[in-house]
PDB file of C-alpha atoms in Angstrom:
ATOM      1  CA  UNK G   1      75.284  78.347 166.754  1.00  0.00           C
ATOM      2  CA  UNK G   2      77.663  75.400 166.600  1.00  0.00           C
ATOM      3  CA  UNK G   3      77.872  73.788 170.027  1.00  0.00           C
ATOM      4  CA  UNK G   4      80.074  70.852 169.030  1.00  0.00           C
ATOM      5  CA  UNK G   5      83.289  70.502 171.009  1.00  0.00           C
ATOM      6  CA  UNK G   6      86.653  70.375 169.329  1.00  0.00           C
ATOM      7  CA  UNK G   7      88.293  66.970 169.293  1.00  0.00           C
ATOM      8  CA  UNK G   8      90.832  66.598 172.097  1.00  0.00           C
ATOM      9  CA  UNK G   9      94.554  66.697 171.268  1.00  0.00           C
ATOM     10  CA  UNK G  10      96.376  63.426 170.591  1.00  0.00           C
ATOM     11  CA  UNK G  11      97.821  60.859 172.939  1.00  0.00           C
ATOM     12  CA  UNK G  12     101.432  60.324 171.820  1.00  0.00           C
ATOM     13  CA  UNK G  13     103.038  57.078 172.932  1.00  0.00           C
ATOM     14  CA  UNK G  14     106.848  56.912 172.620  1.00  0.00           C
ATOM     15  CA  UNK G  15     108.287  53.452 173.229  1.00  0.00           C
ATOM     16  CA  UNK G  16     111.869  52.232 173.053  1.00  0.00           C
ATOM     17  CA  UNK G  17     114.497  50.024 174.633  1.00  0.00           C
ATOM     18  CA  UNK G  18     116.385  51.530 177.610  1.00  0.00           C
ATOM     19  CA  UNK G  19     118.953  53.951 176.191  1.00  0.00           C
ATOM     20  CA  UNK G  20     116.754  54.991 173.261  1.00  0.00           C
ATOM     21  CA  UNK G  21     116.372  58.431 174.872  1.00  0.00           C
ATOM     22  CA  UNK G  22     112.573  58.337 174.626  1.00  0.00           C
ATOM     23  CA  UNK G  23     112.247  60.813 177.525  1.00  0.00           C
ATOM     24  CA  UNK G  24     114.612  63.283 175.829  1.00  0.00           C
ATOM     25  CA  UNK G  25     112.503  63.059 172.673  1.00  0.00           C
ATOM     26  CA  UNK G  26     109.257  63.425 174.629  1.00  0.00           C
ATOM     27  CA  UNK G  27     110.509  66.538 176.390  1.00  0.00           C
ATOM     28  CA  UNK G  28     111.177  68.202 173.036  1.00  0.00           C
ATOM     29  CA  UNK G  29     107.787  67.194 171.652  1.00  0.00           C
ATOM     30  CA  UNK G  30     106.399  68.881 174.777  1.00  0.00           C
ATOM     31  CA  UNK G  31     106.744  72.173 172.878  1.00  0.00           C
ATOM     32  CA  UNK G  32     103.281  71.376 171.476  1.00  0.00           C
ATOM     33  CA  UNK G  33     100.523  73.536 173.032  1.00  0.00           C
ATOM     34  CA  UNK G  34      99.539  72.490 176.567  1.00  0.00           C
ATOM     35  CA  UNK G  35     101.618  69.335 176.388  1.00  0.00           C
ATOM     36  CA  UNK G  36     102.613  67.158 179.323  1.00  0.00           C
ATOM     37  CA  UNK G  37     105.132  64.331 179.435  1.00  0.00           C
ATOM     38  CA  UNK G  38     104.346  61.322 181.621  1.00  0.00           C
ATOM     39  CA  UNK G  39     107.239  58.870 182.016  1.00  0.00           C
ATOM     40  CA  UNK G  40     106.688  55.271 183.056  1.00  0.00           C
ATOM     41  CA  UNK G  41     109.382  55.943 185.657  1.00  0.00           C
ATOM     42  CA  UNK G  42     106.984  57.996 187.782  1.00  0.00           C
ATOM     43  CA  UNK G  43     105.400  54.729 188.942  1.00  0.00           C
ATOM     44  CA  UNK G  44     108.611  52.703 188.888  1.00  0.00           C
ATOM     45  CA  UNK G  45     110.236  55.242 191.227  1.00  0.00           C
ATOM     46  CA  UNK G  46     107.825  54.191 193.968  1.00  0.00           C
ATOM     47  CA  UNK G  47     109.187  50.636 193.794  1.00  0.00           C
ATOM     48  CA  UNK G  48     112.768  51.928 193.827  1.00  0.00           C
ATOM     49  CA  UNK G  49     112.015  53.980 196.950  1.00  0.00           C
ATOM     50  CA  UNK G  50     111.186  50.739 198.784  1.00  0.00           C
ATOM     51  CA  UNK G  51     113.593  48.163 197.299  1.00  0.00           C
ATOM     52  CA  UNK G  52     116.971  48.210 195.586  1.00  0.00           C
ATOM     53  CA  UNK G  53     116.707  47.142 191.941  1.00  0.00           C
ATOM     54  CA  UNK G  54     118.319  43.756 192.618  1.00  0.00           C
ATOM     55  CA  UNK G  55     116.296  43.048 195.778  1.00  0.00           C
ATOM     56  CA  UNK G  56     113.819  40.167 195.837  1.00  0.00           C
ATOM     57  CA  UNK G  57     110.750  42.384 196.248  1.00  0.00           C
ATOM     58  CA  UNK G  58     111.601  44.971 193.585  1.00  0.00           C
ATOM     59  CA  UNK G  59     110.242  43.283 190.454  1.00  0.00           C
ATOM     60  CA  UNK G  60     106.952  42.071 192.025  1.00  0.00           C
ATOM     61  CA  UNK G  61     106.211  45.534 193.420  1.00  0.00           C
ATOM     62  CA  UNK G  62     107.214  47.180 190.137  1.00  0.00           C
ATOM     63  CA  UNK G  63     104.834  44.916 188.212  1.00  0.00           C
ATOM     64  CA  UNK G  64     101.958  45.775 190.554  1.00  0.00           C
ATOM     65  CA  UNK G  65     102.609  49.506 190.179  1.00  0.00           C
ATOM     66  CA  UNK G  66     103.264  49.604 186.455  1.00  0.00           C
ATOM     67  CA  UNK G  67     100.817  46.982 185.198  1.00  0.00           C
ATOM     68  CA  UNK G  68      97.907  47.714 187.552  1.00  0.00           C
ATOM     69  CA  UNK G  69      98.155  51.215 188.974  1.00  0.00           C
ATOM     70  CA  UNK G  70      99.093  52.863 185.689  1.00  0.00           C
ATOM     71  CA  UNK G  71      95.744  51.716 184.242  1.00  0.00           C
ATOM     72  CA  UNK G  72      93.988  53.730 186.944  1.00  0.00           C
ATOM     73  CA  UNK G  73      96.215  56.729 186.307  1.00  0.00           C
ATOM     74  CA  UNK G  74      95.414  56.581 182.586  1.00  0.00           C
ATOM     75  CA  UNK G  75      91.690  56.451 183.327  1.00  0.00           C
ATOM     76  CA  UNK G  76      91.965  59.607 185.442  1.00  0.00           C
ATOM     77  CA  UNK G  77      93.877  61.321 182.631  1.00  0.00           C
ATOM     78  CA  UNK G  78      91.352  60.220 180.005  1.00  0.00           C
ATOM     79  CA  UNK G  79      88.288  61.365 181.941  1.00  0.00           C
ATOM     80  CA  UNK G  80      89.514  64.597 183.588  1.00  0.00           C
ATOM     81  CA  UNK G  81      87.771  67.657 182.159  1.00  0.00           C
ATOM     82  CA  UNK G  82      90.496  69.991 183.461  1.00  0.00           C
ATOM     83  CA  UNK G  83      93.062  68.480 181.071  1.00  0.00           C
ATOM     84  CA  UNK G  84      90.751  67.803 178.128  1.00  0.00           C
ATOM     85  CA  UNK G  85      92.805  70.187 175.968  1.00  0.00           C
ATOM     86  CA  UNK G  86      96.183  68.707 176.966  1.00  0.00           C
ATOM     87  CA  UNK G  87      98.435  66.900 174.507  1.00  0.00           C
ATOM     88  CA  UNK G  88      99.627  63.857 176.450  1.00  0.00           C
ATOM     89  CA  UNK G  89     103.073  62.462 175.679  1.00  0.00           C
ATOM     90  CA  UNK G  90     103.804  59.104 177.299  1.00  0.00           C
ATOM     91  CA  UNK G  91     107.310  57.631 177.303  1.00  0.00           C
ATOM     92  CA  UNK G  92     107.692  53.942 177.965  1.00  0.00           C
ATOM     93  CA  UNK G  93     109.826  50.806 177.566  1.00  0.00           C
ATOM     94  CA  UNK G  94     107.492  47.916 176.795  1.00  0.00           C
ATOM     95  CA  UNK G  95     108.463  44.691 175.061  1.00  0.00           C
ATOM     96  CA  UNK G  96     106.190  42.456 173.016  1.00  0.00           C
ATOM     97  CA  UNK G  97     105.649  39.897 175.798  1.00  0.00           C
ATOM     98  CA  UNK G  98     102.190  39.475 177.320  1.00  0.00           C
ATOM     99  CA  UNK G  99     102.677  42.022 180.119  1.00  0.00           C
ATOM    100  CA  UNK G 100     104.354  44.570 177.870  1.00  0.00           C
ATOM    101  CA  UNK G 101     101.700  44.268 175.158  1.00  0.00           C
ATOM    102  CA  UNK G 102      98.900  44.660 177.691  1.00  0.00           C
ATOM    103  CA  UNK G 103     100.500  47.734 179.259  1.00  0.00           C
ATOM    104  CA  UNK G 104     101.091  49.391 175.896  1.00  0.00           C
ATOM    105  CA  UNK G 105      97.489  48.825 174.826  1.00  0.00           C
ATOM    106  CA  UNK G 106      96.291  50.540 178.003  1.00  0.00           C
ATOM    107  CA  UNK G 107      97.496  53.836 176.496  1.00  0.00           C
ATOM    108  CA  UNK G 108      95.603  53.184 173.275  1.00  0.00           C
ATOM    109  CA  UNK G 109      92.467  52.342 175.264  1.00  0.00           C
ATOM    110  CA  UNK G 110      92.777  55.523 177.326  1.00  0.00           C
ATOM    111  CA  UNK G 111      92.989  57.593 174.141  1.00  0.00           C
ATOM    112  CA  UNK G 112      89.826  55.919 172.840  1.00  0.00           C
ATOM    113  CA  UNK G 113      88.082  56.603 176.164  1.00  0.00           C
ATOM    114  CA  UNK G 114      88.495  60.352 175.799  1.00  0.00           C
ATOM    115  CA  UNK G 115      88.134  60.425 172.011  1.00  0.00           C
ATOM    116  CA  UNK G 116      91.723  61.469 171.367  1.00  0.00           C
ATOM    117  CA  UNK G 117      93.709  60.487 168.288  1.00  0.00           C
ATOM    118  CA  UNK G 118      96.445  58.007 169.201  1.00  0.00           C
ATOM    119  CA  UNK G 119      99.929  58.053 167.726  1.00  0.00           C
ATOM    120  CA  UNK G 120     102.570  55.392 168.420  1.00  0.00           C
ATOM    121  CA  UNK G 121     106.280  56.138 168.046  1.00  0.00           C
ATOM    122  CA  UNK G 122     108.895  53.379 168.361  1.00  0.00           C
ATOM    123  CA  UNK G 123     112.484  54.534 168.811  1.00  0.00           C
ATOM    124  CA  UNK G 124     115.234  52.203 167.597  1.00  0.00           C
ATOM    125  CA  UNK G 125     118.955  52.589 168.060  1.00  0.00           C
ATOM    126  CA  UNK G 126     121.835  50.340 166.925  1.00  0.00           C
ATOM    127  CA  UNK G 127     122.655  47.689 169.508  1.00  0.00           C
ATOM    128  CA  UNK G 128     126.169  48.922 170.305  1.00  0.00           C
ATOM    129  CA  UNK G 129     125.134  52.550 170.677  1.00  0.00           C
ATOM    130  CA  UNK G 130     122.057  51.467 172.632  1.00  0.00           C
ATOM    131  CA  UNK G 131     124.303  49.622 175.111  1.00  0.00           C
ATOM    132  CA  UNK G 132     126.610  52.627 175.437  1.00  0.00           C
ATOM    133  CA  UNK G 133     123.762  55.090 175.958  1.00  0.00           C
ATOM    134  CA  UNK G 134     122.069  52.906 178.565  1.00  0.00           C
ATOM    135  CA  UNK G 135     125.325  52.447 180.492  1.00  0.00           C
ATOM    136  CA  UNK G 136     125.812  56.230 180.719  1.00  0.00           C
ATOM    137  CA  UNK G 137     122.511  56.676 182.554  1.00  0.00           C
ATOM    138  CA  UNK G 138     120.854  60.068 183.103  1.00  0.00           C
ATOM    139  CA  UNK G 139     121.606  61.344 186.551  1.00  0.00           C
ATOM    140  CA  UNK G 140     119.177  63.997 187.708  1.00  0.00           C
ATOM    141  CA  UNK G 141     116.576  63.314 185.028  1.00  0.00           C
ATOM    142  CA  UNK G 142     113.119  61.738 185.287  1.00  0.00           C
ATOM    143  CA  UNK G 143     113.482  58.186 186.540  1.00  0.00           C
ATOM    144  CA  UNK G 144     117.279  58.340 186.744  1.00  0.00           C
ATOM    145  CA  UNK G 145     117.296  56.030 189.764  1.00  0.00           C
ATOM    146  CA  UNK G 146     115.338  53.299 187.965  1.00  0.00           C
ATOM    147  CA  UNK G 147     116.847  53.346 184.493  1.00  0.00           C
ATOM    148  CA  UNK G 148     118.409  50.117 183.295  1.00  0.00           C
ATOM    149  CA  UNK G 149     122.177  50.669 183.028  1.00  0.00           C
ATOM    150  CA  UNK G 150     123.452  47.067 182.958  1.00  0.00           C
ATOM    151  CA  UNK G 151     124.527  46.342 179.338  1.00  0.00           C
ATOM    152  CA  UNK G 152     124.267  42.550 179.793  1.00  0.00           C
ATOM    153  CA  UNK G 153     120.591  42.776 180.828  1.00  0.00           C
ATOM    154  CA  UNK G 154     119.791  45.115 177.944  1.00  0.00           C
ATOM    155  CA  UNK G 155     121.634  42.893 175.447  1.00  0.00           C
ATOM    156  CA  UNK G 156     119.672  39.853 176.665  1.00  0.00           C
ATOM    157  CA  UNK G 157     116.414  41.802 176.363  1.00  0.00           C
ATOM    158  CA  UNK G 158     117.149  42.944 172.823  1.00  0.00           C
ATOM    159  CA  UNK G 159     118.204  39.482 171.706  1.00  0.00           C
ATOM    160  CA  UNK G 160     115.171  37.734 173.185  1.00  0.00           C
ATOM    161  CA  UNK G 161     112.247  40.189 173.033  1.00  0.00           C
ATOM    162  CA  UNK G 162     111.138  42.648 170.389  1.00  0.00           C
ATOM    163  CA  UNK G 163     110.045  46.100 171.492  1.00  0.00           C
ATOM    164  CA  UNK G 164     106.261  46.358 171.345  1.00  0.00           C
ATOM    165  CA  UNK G 165     104.714  47.542 168.050  1.00  0.00           C
ATOM    166  CA  UNK G 166     101.021  48.176 167.497  1.00  0.00           C
ATOM    167  CA  UNK G 167     101.651  47.320 163.822  1.00  0.00           C
ATOM    168  CA  UNK G 168      98.882  49.531 162.564  1.00  0.00           C
ATOM    169  CA  UNK G 169      98.819  52.563 160.325  1.00  0.00           C
ATOM    170  CA  UNK G 170      99.717  55.076 163.020  1.00  0.00           C
ATOM    171  CA  UNK G 171     102.906  53.277 164.115  1.00  0.00           C
ATOM    172  CA  UNK G 172     106.081  55.193 163.312  1.00  0.00           C
ATOM    173  CA  UNK G 173     109.355  53.321 163.753  1.00  0.00           C
ATOM    174  CA  UNK G 174     112.187  55.808 163.955  1.00  0.00           C
ATOM    175  CA  UNK G 175     115.889  54.919 163.866  1.00  0.00           C
ATOM    176  CA  UNK G 176     117.477  57.467 166.200  1.00  0.00           C
ATOM    177  CA  UNK G 177     121.035  56.123 165.976  1.00  0.00           C
ATOM    178  CA  UNK G 178     122.208  59.203 164.100  1.00  0.00           C
ATOM    179  CA  UNK G 179     119.481  61.644 165.183  1.00  0.00           C
ATOM    180  CA  UNK G 180     119.616  64.168 167.998  1.00  0.00           C
ATOM    181  CA  UNK G 181     116.556  64.286 170.291  1.00  0.00           C
ATOM    182  CA  UNK G 182     115.511  67.534 168.573  1.00  0.00           C
ATOM    183  CA  UNK G 183     115.763  65.946 165.115  1.00  0.00           C
ATOM    184  CA  UNK G 184     113.780  62.938 166.325  1.00  0.00           C
ATOM    185  CA  UNK G 185     111.147  65.282 167.781  1.00  0.00           C
ATOM    186  CA  UNK G 186     110.866  67.017 164.390  1.00  0.00           C
ATOM    187  CA  UNK G 187     110.040  63.710 162.730  1.00  0.00           C
ATOM    188  CA  UNK G 188     107.504  63.005 165.477  1.00  0.00           C
ATOM    189  CA  UNK G 189     105.827  66.379 164.782  1.00  0.00           C
ATOM    190  CA  UNK G 190     105.616  65.500 161.100  1.00  0.00           C
ATOM    191  CA  UNK G 191     104.116  62.086 161.881  1.00  0.00           C
ATOM    192  CA  UNK G 192     101.563  63.558 164.283  1.00  0.00           C
ATOM    193  CA  UNK G 193     100.412  65.993 161.641  1.00  0.00           C
ATOM    194  CA  UNK G 194      99.827  63.109 159.236  1.00  0.00           C
ATOM    195  CA  UNK G 195      98.369  60.499 161.559  1.00  0.00           C
ATOM    196  CA  UNK G 196      96.164  62.787 163.677  1.00  0.00           C
ATOM    197  CA  UNK G 197      94.762  65.081 160.994  1.00  0.00           C
TER     198      UNK G 197
END
């Protein structure tokens, strides 16, 4: 009798600049069996409940929540037996600076902790369309009250910081300028089948 356990499903990490529609894409990938989407905005929303985005205390509290508390959340996810068969889909907006790189690698480390394959998806969009999409916002959706909608801030971010890349074999950089979220999700499915097999 074979008593070995099946390998857990993958951790899928979808990262992109604000306006890349990473949450839209993640929600469509959620069609995978027993999949759950976890947006970085779940933690950011706690900061927004206390301070307005432009208030002095907002960014310090946001950094504490996102760059410290999310590590604890990921550990719970990685070690919980009740969700061992869950495909986790994480959507995020991390740049390549020190804080962003550290936060992104926390997802990779959590996948390793539970023995899950890890797949990294980077969503790119042309600058002008990225600015337009971010400015529209997403009222009523996950994290709608904390999404960056100021085009000047996003432009400065794109011109001064690259989005984080793991730069390893399971990175997929996907230009979604002309792709619908469903089309992008289809390419993510294809990548997962290759990188996690």
